GROMACS .gro file of C-alpha atoms in nm:
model
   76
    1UNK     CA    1  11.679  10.811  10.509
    2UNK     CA    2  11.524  10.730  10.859
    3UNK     CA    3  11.436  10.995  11.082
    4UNK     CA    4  11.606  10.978  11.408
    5UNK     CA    5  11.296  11.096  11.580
    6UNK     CA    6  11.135  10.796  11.489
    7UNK     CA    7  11.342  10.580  11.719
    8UNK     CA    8  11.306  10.762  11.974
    9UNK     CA    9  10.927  10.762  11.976
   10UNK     CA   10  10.898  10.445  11.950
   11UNK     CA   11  11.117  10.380  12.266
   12UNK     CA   12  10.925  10.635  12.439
   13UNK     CA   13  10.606  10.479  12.389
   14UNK     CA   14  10.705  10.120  12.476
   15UNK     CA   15  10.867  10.285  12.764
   16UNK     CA   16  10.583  10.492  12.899
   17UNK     CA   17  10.325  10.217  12.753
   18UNK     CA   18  10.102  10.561  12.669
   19UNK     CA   19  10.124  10.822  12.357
   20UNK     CA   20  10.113  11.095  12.649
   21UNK     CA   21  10.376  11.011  12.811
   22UNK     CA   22  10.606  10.962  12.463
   23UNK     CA   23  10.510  11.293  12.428
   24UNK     CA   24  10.593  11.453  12.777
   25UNK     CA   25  10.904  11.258  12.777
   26UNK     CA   26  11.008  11.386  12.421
   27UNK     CA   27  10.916  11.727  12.522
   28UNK     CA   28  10.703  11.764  12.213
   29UNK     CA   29  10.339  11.816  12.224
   30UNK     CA   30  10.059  11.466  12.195
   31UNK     CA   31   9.917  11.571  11.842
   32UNK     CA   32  10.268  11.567  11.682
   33UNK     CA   33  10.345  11.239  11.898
   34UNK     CA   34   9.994  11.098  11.722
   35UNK     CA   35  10.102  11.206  11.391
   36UNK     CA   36  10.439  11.118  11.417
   37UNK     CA   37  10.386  10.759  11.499
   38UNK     CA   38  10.073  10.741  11.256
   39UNK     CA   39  10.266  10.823  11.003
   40UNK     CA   40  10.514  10.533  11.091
   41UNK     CA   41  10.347  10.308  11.079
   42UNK     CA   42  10.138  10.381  10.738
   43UNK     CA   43  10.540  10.437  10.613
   44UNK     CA   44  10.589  10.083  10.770
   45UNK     CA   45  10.276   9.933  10.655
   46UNK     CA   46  10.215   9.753  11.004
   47UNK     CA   47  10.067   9.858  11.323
   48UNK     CA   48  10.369   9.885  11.634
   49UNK     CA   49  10.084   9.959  11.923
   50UNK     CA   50   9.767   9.857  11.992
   51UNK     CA   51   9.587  10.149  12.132
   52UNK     CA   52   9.383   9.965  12.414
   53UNK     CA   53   9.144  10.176  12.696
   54UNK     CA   54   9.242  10.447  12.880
   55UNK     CA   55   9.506  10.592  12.663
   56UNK     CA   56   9.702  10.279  12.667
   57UNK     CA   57   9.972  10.194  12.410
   58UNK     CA   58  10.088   9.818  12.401
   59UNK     CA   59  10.338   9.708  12.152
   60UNK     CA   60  10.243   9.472  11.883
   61UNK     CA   61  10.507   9.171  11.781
   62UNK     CA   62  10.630   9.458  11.514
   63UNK     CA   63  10.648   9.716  11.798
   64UNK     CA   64  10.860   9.529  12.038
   65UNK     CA   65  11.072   9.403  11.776
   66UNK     CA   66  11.169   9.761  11.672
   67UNK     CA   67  11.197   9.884  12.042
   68UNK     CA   68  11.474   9.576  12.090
   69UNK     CA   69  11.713   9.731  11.800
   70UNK     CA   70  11.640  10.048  11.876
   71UNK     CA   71  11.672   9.938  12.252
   72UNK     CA   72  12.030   9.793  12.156
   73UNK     CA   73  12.156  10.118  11.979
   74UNK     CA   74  12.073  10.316  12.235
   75UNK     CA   75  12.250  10.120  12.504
   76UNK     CA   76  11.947   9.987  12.650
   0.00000   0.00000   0.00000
């Protein structure tokens, strides 16, 4: 069964293009942002961001393709 925070942080870090602001936007501190989305993506088996300088968060082919469904369900 899928966790429906999942989703969310994934939209939140395509969004804010940073695990930071995922987090600040979720209301839920970075370190359970980091092993939220960590443990994603080992669940997954692929990477969704790229973790580039700076703190930057850019989604991978995988990433954006989950942001677009999840973008879709959620009206976006």
């Amino acid at each position: 069964m899928e966790d429906w925070n999942e989703p969310q942080l994934v939209l939140a870090v395509h969004r804010a293009s940073s695990l930071t602001g995922a987090a600040k936007a979720l209301d839920i501190d970075h370190s359970t942002a980091f092993r939220r989305l960590n443990a994603l993506e080992a669940r997954l088996g692929v990477r969704l961001f790229e973790r580039l300088p700076g703190g930057a968060y850019q989604a991978t082919p995988a990433g954006e393709r989950m942001d677009g469904r999840r973008g879709r369900a959620h009206g976006r």
